[in-house]
CSV table of C-alpha atoms in Angstrom, one decimal:
chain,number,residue,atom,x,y,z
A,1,UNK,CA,0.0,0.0,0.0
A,2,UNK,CA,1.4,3.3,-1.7
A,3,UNK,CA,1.8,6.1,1.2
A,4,UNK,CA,0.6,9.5,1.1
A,5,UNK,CA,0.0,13.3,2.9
A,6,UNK,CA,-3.2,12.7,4.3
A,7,UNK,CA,-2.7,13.1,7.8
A,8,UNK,CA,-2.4,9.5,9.5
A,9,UNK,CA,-4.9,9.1,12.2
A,10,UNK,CA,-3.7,7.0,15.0
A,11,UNK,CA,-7.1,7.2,16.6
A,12,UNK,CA,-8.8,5.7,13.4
A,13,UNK,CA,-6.5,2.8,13.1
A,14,UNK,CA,-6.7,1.5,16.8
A,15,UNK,CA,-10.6,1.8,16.3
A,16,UNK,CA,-10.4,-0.1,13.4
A,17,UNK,CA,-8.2,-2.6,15.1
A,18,UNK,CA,-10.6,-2.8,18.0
A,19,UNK,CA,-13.6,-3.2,16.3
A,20,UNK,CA,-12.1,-6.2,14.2
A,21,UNK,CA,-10.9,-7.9,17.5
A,22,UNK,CA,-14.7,-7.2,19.3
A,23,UNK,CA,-16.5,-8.6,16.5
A,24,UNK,CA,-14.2,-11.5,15.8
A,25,UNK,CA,-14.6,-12.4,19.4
A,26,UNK,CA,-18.4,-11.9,18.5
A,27,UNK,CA,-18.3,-14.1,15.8
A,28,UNK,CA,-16.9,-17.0,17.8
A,29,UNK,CA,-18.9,-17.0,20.4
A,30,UNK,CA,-21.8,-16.8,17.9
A,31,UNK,CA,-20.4,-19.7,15.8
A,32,UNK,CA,-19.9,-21.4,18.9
A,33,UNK,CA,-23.3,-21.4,20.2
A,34,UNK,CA,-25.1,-21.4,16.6
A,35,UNK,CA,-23.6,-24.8,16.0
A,36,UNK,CA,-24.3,-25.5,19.6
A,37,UNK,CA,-28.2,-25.1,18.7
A,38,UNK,CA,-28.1,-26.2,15.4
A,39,UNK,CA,-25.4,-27.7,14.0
A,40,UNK,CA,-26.8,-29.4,10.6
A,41,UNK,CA,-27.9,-26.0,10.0
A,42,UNK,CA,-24.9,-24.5,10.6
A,43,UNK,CA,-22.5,-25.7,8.0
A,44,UNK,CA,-24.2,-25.0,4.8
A,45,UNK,CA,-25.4,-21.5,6.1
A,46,UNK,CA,-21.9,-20.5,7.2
A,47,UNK,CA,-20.4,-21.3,3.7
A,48,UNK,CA,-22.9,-19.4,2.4
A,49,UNK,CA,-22.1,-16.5,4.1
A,50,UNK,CA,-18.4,-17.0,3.3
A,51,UNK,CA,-19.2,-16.8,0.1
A,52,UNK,CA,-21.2,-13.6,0.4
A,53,UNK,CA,-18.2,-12.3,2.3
A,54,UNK,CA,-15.7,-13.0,-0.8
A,55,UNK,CA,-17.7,-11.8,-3.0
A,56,UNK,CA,-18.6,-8.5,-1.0
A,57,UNK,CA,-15.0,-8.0,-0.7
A,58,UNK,CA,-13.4,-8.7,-4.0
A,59,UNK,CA,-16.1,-7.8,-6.2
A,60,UNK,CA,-17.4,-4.6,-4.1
A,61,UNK,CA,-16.1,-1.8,-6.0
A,62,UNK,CA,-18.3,-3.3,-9.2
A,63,UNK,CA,-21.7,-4.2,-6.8
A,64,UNK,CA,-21.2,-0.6,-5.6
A,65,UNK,CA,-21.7,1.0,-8.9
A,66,UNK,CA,-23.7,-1.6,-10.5
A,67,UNK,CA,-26.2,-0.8,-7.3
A,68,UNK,CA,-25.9,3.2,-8.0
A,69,UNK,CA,-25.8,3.3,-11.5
A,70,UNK,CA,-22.1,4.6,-11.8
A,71,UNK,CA,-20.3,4.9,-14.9
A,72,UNK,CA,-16.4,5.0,-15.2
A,73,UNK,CA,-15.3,7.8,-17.0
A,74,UNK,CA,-12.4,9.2,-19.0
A,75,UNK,CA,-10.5,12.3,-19.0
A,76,UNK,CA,-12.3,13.4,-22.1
A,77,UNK,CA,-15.7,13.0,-20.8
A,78,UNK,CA,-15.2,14.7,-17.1
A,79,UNK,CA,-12.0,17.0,-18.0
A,80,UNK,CA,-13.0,19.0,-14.7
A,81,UNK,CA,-13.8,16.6,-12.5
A,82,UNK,CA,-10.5,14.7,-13.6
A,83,UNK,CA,-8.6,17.9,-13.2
A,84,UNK,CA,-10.2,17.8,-9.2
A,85,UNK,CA,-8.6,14.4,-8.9
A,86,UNK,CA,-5.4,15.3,-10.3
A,87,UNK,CA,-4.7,18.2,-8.1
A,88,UNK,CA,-5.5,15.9,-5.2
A,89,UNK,CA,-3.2,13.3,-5.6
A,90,UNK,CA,-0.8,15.5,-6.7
A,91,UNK,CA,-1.1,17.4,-2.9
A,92,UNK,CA,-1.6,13.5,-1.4
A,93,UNK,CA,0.8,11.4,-3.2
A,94,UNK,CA,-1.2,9.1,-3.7
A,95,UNK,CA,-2.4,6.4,-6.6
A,96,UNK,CA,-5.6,8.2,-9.1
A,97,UNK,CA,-8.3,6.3,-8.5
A,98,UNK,CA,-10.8,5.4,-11.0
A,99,UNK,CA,-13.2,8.5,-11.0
A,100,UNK,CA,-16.8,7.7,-11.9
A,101,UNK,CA,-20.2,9.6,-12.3
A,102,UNK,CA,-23.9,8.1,-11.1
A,103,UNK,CA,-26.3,9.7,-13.1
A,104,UNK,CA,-28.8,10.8,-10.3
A,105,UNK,CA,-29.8,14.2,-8.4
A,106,UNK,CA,-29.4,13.0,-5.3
A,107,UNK,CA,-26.3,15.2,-4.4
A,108,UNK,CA,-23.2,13.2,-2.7
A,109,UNK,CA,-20.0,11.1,-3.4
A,110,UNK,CA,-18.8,8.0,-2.5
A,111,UNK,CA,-15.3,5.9,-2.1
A,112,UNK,CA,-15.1,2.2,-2.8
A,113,UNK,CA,-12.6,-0.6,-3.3
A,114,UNK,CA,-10.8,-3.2,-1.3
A,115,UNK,CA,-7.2,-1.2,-1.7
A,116,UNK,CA,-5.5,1.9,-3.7
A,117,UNK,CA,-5.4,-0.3,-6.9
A,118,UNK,CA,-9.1,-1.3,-6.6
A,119,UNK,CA,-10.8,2.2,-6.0
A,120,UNK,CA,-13.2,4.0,-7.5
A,121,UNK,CA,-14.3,7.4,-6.1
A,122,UNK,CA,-17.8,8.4,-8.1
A,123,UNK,CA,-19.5,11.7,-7.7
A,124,UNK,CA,-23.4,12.5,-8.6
A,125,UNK,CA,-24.4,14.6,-11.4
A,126,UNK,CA,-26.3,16.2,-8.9
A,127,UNK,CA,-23.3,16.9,-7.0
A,128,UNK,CA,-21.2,18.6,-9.6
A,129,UNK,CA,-24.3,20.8,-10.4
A,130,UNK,CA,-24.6,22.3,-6.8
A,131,UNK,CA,-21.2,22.5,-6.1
A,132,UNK,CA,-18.3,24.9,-7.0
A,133,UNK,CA,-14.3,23.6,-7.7
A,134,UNK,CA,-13.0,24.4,-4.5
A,135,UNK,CA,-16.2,22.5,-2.5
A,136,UNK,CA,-15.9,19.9,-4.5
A,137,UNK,CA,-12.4,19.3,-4.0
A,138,UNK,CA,-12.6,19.5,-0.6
A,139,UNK,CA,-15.4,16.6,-1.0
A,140,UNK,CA,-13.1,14.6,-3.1
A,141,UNK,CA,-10.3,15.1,-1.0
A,142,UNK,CA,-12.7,13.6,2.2
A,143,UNK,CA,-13.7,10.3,0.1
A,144,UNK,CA,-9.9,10.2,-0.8
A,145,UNK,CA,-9.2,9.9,2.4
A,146,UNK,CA,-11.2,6.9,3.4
A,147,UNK,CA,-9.1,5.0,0.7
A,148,UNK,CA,-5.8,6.6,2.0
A,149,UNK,CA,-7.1,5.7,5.8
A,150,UNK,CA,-8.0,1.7,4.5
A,151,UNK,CA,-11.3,2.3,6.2
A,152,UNK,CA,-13.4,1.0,3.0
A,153,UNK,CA,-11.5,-2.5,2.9
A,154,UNK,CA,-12.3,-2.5,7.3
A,155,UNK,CA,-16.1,-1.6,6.8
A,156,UNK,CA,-16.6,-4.1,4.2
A,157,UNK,CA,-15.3,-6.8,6.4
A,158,UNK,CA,-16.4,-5.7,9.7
A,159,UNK,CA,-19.7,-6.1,8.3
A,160,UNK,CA,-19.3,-9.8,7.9
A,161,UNK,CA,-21.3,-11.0,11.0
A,162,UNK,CA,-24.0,-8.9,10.9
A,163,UNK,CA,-24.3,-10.7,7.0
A,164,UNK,CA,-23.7,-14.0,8.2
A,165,UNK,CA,-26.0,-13.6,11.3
A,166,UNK,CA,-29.1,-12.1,8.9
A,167,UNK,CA,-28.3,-15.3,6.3
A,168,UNK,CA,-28.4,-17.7,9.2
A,169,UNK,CA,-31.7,-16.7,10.8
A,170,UNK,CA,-33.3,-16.5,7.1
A,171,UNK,CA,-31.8,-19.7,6.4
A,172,UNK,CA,-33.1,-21.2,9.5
A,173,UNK,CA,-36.5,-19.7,9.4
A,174,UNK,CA,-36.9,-20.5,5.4
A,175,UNK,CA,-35.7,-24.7,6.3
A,176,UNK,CA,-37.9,-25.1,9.5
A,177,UNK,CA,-40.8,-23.5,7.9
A,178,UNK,CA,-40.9,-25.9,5.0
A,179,UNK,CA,-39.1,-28.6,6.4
A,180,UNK,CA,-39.6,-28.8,10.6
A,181,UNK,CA,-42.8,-27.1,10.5
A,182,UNK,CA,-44.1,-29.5,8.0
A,183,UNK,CA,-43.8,-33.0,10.7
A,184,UNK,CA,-46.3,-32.5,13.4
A,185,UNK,CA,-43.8,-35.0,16.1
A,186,UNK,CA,-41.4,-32.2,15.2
A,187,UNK,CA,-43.1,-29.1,15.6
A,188,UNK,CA,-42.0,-28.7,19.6
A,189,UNK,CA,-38.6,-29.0,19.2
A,190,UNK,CA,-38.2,-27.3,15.7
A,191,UNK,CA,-40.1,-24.1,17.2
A,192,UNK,CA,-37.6,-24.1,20.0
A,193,UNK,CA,-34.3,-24.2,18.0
A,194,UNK,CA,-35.7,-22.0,15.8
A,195,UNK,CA,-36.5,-19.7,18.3
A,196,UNK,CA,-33.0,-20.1,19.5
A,197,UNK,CA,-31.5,-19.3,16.1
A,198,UNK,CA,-33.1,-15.9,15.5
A,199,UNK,CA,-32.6,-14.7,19.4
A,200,UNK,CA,-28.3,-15.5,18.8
A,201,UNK,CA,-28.5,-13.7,15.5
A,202,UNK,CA,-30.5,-11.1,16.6
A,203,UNK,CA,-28.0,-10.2,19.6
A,204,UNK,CA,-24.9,-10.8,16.8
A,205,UNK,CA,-26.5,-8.8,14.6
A,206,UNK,CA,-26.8,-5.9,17.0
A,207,UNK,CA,-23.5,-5.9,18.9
A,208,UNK,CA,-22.6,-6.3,14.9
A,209,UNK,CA,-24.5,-3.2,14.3
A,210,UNK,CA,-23.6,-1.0,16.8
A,211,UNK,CA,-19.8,-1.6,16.8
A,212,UNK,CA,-19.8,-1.4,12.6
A,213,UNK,CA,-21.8,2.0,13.1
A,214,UNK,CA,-19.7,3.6,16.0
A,215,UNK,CA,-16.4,2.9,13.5
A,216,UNK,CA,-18.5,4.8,10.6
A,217,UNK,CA,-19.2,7.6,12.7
A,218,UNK,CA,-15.6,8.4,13.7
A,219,UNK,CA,-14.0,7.7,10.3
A,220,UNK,CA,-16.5,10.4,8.7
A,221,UNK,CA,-14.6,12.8,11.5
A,222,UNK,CA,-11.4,11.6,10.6
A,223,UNK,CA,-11.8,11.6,6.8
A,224,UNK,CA,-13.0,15.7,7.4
A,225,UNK,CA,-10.0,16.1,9.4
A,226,UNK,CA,-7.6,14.5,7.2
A,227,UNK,CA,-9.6,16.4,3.8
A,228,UNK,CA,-9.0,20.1,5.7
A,229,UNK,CA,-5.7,19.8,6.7
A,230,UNK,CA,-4.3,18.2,3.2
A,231,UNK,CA,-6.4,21.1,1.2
A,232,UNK,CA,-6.2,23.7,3.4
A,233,UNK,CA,-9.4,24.6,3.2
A,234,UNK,CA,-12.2,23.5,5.7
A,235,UNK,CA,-13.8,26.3,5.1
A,236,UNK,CA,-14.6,25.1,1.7
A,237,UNK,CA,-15.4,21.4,2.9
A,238,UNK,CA,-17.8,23.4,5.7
A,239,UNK,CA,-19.2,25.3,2.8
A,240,UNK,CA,-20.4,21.9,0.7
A,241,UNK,CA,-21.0,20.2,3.7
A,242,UNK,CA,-24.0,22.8,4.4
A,243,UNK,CA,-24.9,23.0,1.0
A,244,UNK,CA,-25.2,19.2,0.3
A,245,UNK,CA,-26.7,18.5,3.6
A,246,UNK,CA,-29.7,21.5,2.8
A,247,UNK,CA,-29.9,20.5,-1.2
A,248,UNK,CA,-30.4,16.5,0.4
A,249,UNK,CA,-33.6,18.0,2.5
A,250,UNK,CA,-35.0,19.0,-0.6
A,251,UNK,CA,-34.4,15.8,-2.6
A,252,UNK,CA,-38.2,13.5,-3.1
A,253,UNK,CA,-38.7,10.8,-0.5
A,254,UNK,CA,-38.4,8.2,-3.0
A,255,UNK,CA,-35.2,9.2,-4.1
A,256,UNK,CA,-33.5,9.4,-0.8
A,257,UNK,CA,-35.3,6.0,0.3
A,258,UNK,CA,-34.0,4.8,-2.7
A,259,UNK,CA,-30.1,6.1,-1.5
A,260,UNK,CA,-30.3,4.8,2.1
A,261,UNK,CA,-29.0,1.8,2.2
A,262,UNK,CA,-25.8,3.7,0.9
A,263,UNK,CA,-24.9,5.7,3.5
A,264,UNK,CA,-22.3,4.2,5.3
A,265,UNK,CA,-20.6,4.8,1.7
A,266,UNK,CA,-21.7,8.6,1.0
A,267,UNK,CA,-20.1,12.3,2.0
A,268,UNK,CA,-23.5,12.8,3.4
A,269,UNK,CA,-26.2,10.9,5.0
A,270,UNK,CA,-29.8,10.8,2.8
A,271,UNK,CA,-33.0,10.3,4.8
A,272,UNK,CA,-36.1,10.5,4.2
A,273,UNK,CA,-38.0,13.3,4.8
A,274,UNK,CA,-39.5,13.0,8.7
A,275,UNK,CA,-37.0,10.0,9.4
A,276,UNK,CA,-35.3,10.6,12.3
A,277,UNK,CA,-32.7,8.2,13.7
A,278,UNK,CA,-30.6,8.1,17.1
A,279,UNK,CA,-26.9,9.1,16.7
A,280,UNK,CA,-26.1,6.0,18.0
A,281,UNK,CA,-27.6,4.3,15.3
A,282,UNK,CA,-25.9,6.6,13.0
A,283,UNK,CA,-23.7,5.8,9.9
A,284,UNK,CA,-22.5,9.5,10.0
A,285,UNK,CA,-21.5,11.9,13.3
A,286,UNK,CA,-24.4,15.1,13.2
A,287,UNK,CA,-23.6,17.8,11.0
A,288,UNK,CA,-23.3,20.6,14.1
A,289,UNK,CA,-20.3,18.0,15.2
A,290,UNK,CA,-18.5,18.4,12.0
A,291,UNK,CA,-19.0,21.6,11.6
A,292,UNK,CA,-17.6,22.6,15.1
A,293,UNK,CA,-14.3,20.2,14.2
A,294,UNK,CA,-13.7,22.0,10.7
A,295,UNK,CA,-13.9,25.4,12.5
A,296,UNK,CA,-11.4,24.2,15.0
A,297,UNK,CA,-9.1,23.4,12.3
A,298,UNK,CA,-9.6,26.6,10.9
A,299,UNK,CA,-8.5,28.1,13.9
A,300,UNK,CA,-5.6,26.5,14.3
A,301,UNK,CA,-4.7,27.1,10.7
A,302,UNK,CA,-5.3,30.6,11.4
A,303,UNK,CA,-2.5,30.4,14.6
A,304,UNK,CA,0.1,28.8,12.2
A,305,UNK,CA,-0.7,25.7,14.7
């Protein structure tokens, strides 16, 4: 892995680090006990979920934008949004991505790939029409980060269990509904394992959750952090932060619905209109928070700090 400017984060990698530890020990103990409960179950759901995992991870960059319609383009066909890219690596020193446009109004911008070699960073048309070049580059510079930082690769695999746990409990449901249900001297016992099943998943999906949520709320922080001090600018990364987060509230409900279950991915969260959602539940820290911690840098900037 090529290094670069952006900022290391010491805070970010022992998260990461943590989190991976937590939820391996989660996923042993829920291994452990699934195959406790139901172990000819067990076997054929957990390669399954393997195989969801390998595929997620290796093939993630193309599921991304096959899921939000993103296109690959050249130099020719984005010259400014190439020249953007250009003049960030060349302050990062680091690989050029692929850059790629999704074809949607939705405004926002998203980072994907399992390493430097694999990435894609794909912007909205309805990004590049709200934004100016200096916001923009501030944005690119942020998703930059999260491949500088690693934190894509971590997030796809730390969100193994809570996979494996929701293909077990389907699994389970889906083979005692048409095969434990269906003997009468059965139904007892196959009600009871089942039962079983979905209450393990269910807590390893939500320690899953929780952990895998907590991590994507402090890399957004650290992405901003690393973005402002490599550009110079968080006043310009402020600026588009405002201005995406107030073009997102105007955005139909369908559309945002539509862009939710990308979020972890995105610059900027999209809900629904009259969703409202727990920070702890959060893919992204609130926009007040990140705010305050791009004026800070500012200040310090200011000082010569």
């Amino acid at each position: 892995m090529a290094r670069t400017r952006y900022a290391t984060d010491r805070g970010l990698t022992s998260r990461m680090v943590v989190t991976m530890f937590l939820l391996g020990l989660v996923y042993v103990a829920f291994v452990t006990a699934f195959f406790a409960i139901a172990p000819s179950w067990g076997l054929v759901a957990l390669v399954v979920a393997v195989v969801f995992l390998l595929a997620q991870y290796f093939f993630s960059d193309r599921l991304t934008m096959f899921a939000m319609h993103g296109r690959v383009v050249s130099p020719q066909e984005a010259p400014e949004l190439h020249g953007v890219i250009d003049r960030i690596c060349a302050m990062s020193d680091a690989p050029k991505p692929r850059v790629a446009v999704a074809d949607t109004d939705v405004p926002n911008a998203f980072a994907t790939g399992r390493n430097q070699k694999k990435a894609v960073v794909c912007v909205t048309t309805g990004l590049l029409r709200r934004l100016d070049p200096v916001e923009l580059e501030g944005v690119l510079a942020h998703e930059m980060s999260h491949i500088a930082h690693r934190d894509v690769a971590v997030m796809t695999i730390a969100s193994f269990l809570g996979v494996c746990a929701g293909l077990i409990t389907r699994f389970g449901l889906e083979w005692g509904l048409w095969g434990g249900f269906g003997r009468r001297d059965g139904d007892q016992n196959t009600g009871l394992v089942l039962l079983m099943v979905v209450l393990v998943s269910a807590v390893a999906y939500a320690i899953s959750f929780l952990l895998t949520r907590a991590l994507s709320r402090y890399r957004e922080l650290s992405a901003d952090r690393a973005a402002a001090l490599l550009t110079g600018r968080p006043s310009a990364l402020a600026s588009a932060l405002t201005k995406v987060s107030g073009e997102l509230a105007r955005i139909p409900s369908r559309d945002l619905r539509a862009a939710e279950p990308f979020n972890a991915f995105f610059f900027a969260p999209a809900f629904a209109k009259g969703f409202s959602i727990s920070s702890l539940f959060s893919t992204h820290p609130p926009l007040e928070r990140r705010l305050a911690q791009l004026q800070r840098i500012s200040d310090q900037l200011g000082r010569g700090v």
